């Protein structure tokens, strides 16, 4: 009889401890980007609005570039403006690990639906999400504005501004970038051409063909 009482007491104690632990999961706390960021210090992303291209740097050396699409409403950080923020940011969260190309996300959750590139009348977030956090005063609401680097089914629009504030990439390109970078990696969105940065000039000198898809002037 005594052993049964002890077992019941221990069981109740475990339930109390479990409840206390669960009560700390987001209870009374505003989750922000700083709570989730890791430290990828090797990789950096340069996003040129003029060129509509993203350049990946590793240890400050150019690795690969991708055609992107920034906001069709222009640049800015005002809430509700649907504009792409400028300046220094970082990858706060990576979402979509392991899902197949074209997986549709709503509210950052996979829906189970898969769309192909350029599917008619479809413009969902697909494949992967890199959720950005602003690191400067003028863009420090970037995380709350839900600004992402993400895949788009509208690949035919890449290379020109077409988004609602996010930075869009091709269905498979965003998966490739996702596997190369970690949370905490720096992201810089700039008005100017990549040719105005030393790393961009070095990359384009190495492979001038990269000027074609992103709309660079062939004079460079």
PDB file of N, CA and C in Angstrom, residues 91-95 128-132 147-150:
ATOM      1  N   UNK A  91      20.203  36.450 -41.462  1.00  0.00           N
ATOM      2  CA  UNK A  91      19.241  35.357 -41.527  1.00  0.00           C
ATOM      3  C   UNK A  91      18.887  34.951 -40.102  1.00  0.00           C
ATOM      4  N   UNK A  92      17.635  35.177 -39.726  1.00  0.00           N
ATOM      5  CA  UNK A  92      17.199  34.877 -38.365  1.00  0.00           C
ATOM      6  C   UNK A  92      16.714  33.441 -38.215  1.00  0.00           C
ATOM      7  N   UNK A  93      15.992  32.955 -39.221  1.00  0.00           N
ATOM      8  CA  UNK A  93      15.464  31.588 -39.171  1.00  0.00           C
ATOM      9  C   UNK A  93      15.501  30.966 -40.556  1.00  0.00           C
ATOM     10  N   UNK A  94      15.798  29.673 -40.584  1.00  0.00           N
ATOM     11  CA  UNK A  94      15.727  28.887 -41.813  1.00  0.00           C
ATOM     12  C   UNK A  94      14.548  27.921 -41.686  1.00  0.00           C
ATOM     13  N   UNK A  95      13.699  27.915 -42.692  1.00  0.00           N
ATOM     14  CA  UNK A  95      12.479  27.116 -42.637  1.00  0.00           C
ATOM     15  C   UNK A  95      12.333  26.311 -43.926  1.00  0.00           C
ATOM     16  N   UNK A 128      11.787  26.935 -49.819  1.00  0.00           N
ATOM     17  CA  UNK A 128      12.532  27.286 -48.604  1.00  0.00           C
ATOM     18  C   UNK A 128      12.244  28.735 -48.224  1.00  0.00           C
ATOM     19  N   UNK A 129      12.450  29.024 -46.918  1.00  0.00           N
ATOM     20  CA  UNK A 129      12.301  30.384 -46.392  1.00  0.00           C
ATOM     21  C   UNK A 129      13.525  30.726 -45.558  1.00  0.00           C
ATOM     22  N   UNK A 130      14.127  31.862 -45.844  1.00  0.00           N
ATOM     23  CA  UNK A 130      15.181  32.448 -45.012  1.00  0.00           C
ATOM     24  C   UNK A 130      14.599  33.750 -44.450  1.00  0.00           C
ATOM     25  N   UNK A 131      14.233  33.722 -43.176  1.00  0.00           N
ATOM     26  CA  UNK A 131      13.546  34.843 -42.533  1.00  0.00           C
ATOM     27  C   UNK A 131      14.592  35.853 -42.076  1.00  0.00           C
ATOM     28  N   UNK A 132      14.435  37.105 -42.491  1.00  0.00           N
ATOM     29  CA  UNK A 132      15.451  38.123 -42.248  1.00  0.00           C
ATOM     30  C   UNK A 132      15.129  38.983 -41.032  1.00  0.00           C
ATOM     31  N   UNK A 147       9.739  39.685 -43.705  1.00  0.00           N
ATOM     32  CA  UNK A 147      10.523  39.792 -44.934  1.00  0.00           C
ATOM     33  C   UNK A 147      11.417  38.561 -45.045  1.00  0.00           C
ATOM     34  N   UNK A 148      11.276  37.833 -46.140  1.00  0.00           N
ATOM     35  CA  UNK A 148      12.021  36.594 -46.354  1.00  0.00           C
ATOM     36  C   UNK A 148      12.831  36.657 -47.649  1.00  0.00           C
ATOM     37  N   UNK A 149      13.810  35.775 -47.730  1.00  0.00           N
ATOM     38  CA  UNK A 149      14.307  35.284 -49.011  1.00  0.00           C
ATOM     39  C   UNK A 149      13.587  33.953 -49.204  1.00  0.00           C
ATOM     40  N   UNK A 150      12.863  33.803 -50.301  1.00  0.00           N
ATOM     41  CA  UNK A 150      12.075  32.576 -50.465  1.00  0.00           C
ATOM     42  C   UNK A 150      11.948  32.199 -51.932  1.00  0.00           C
TER      43      UNK A 150
END
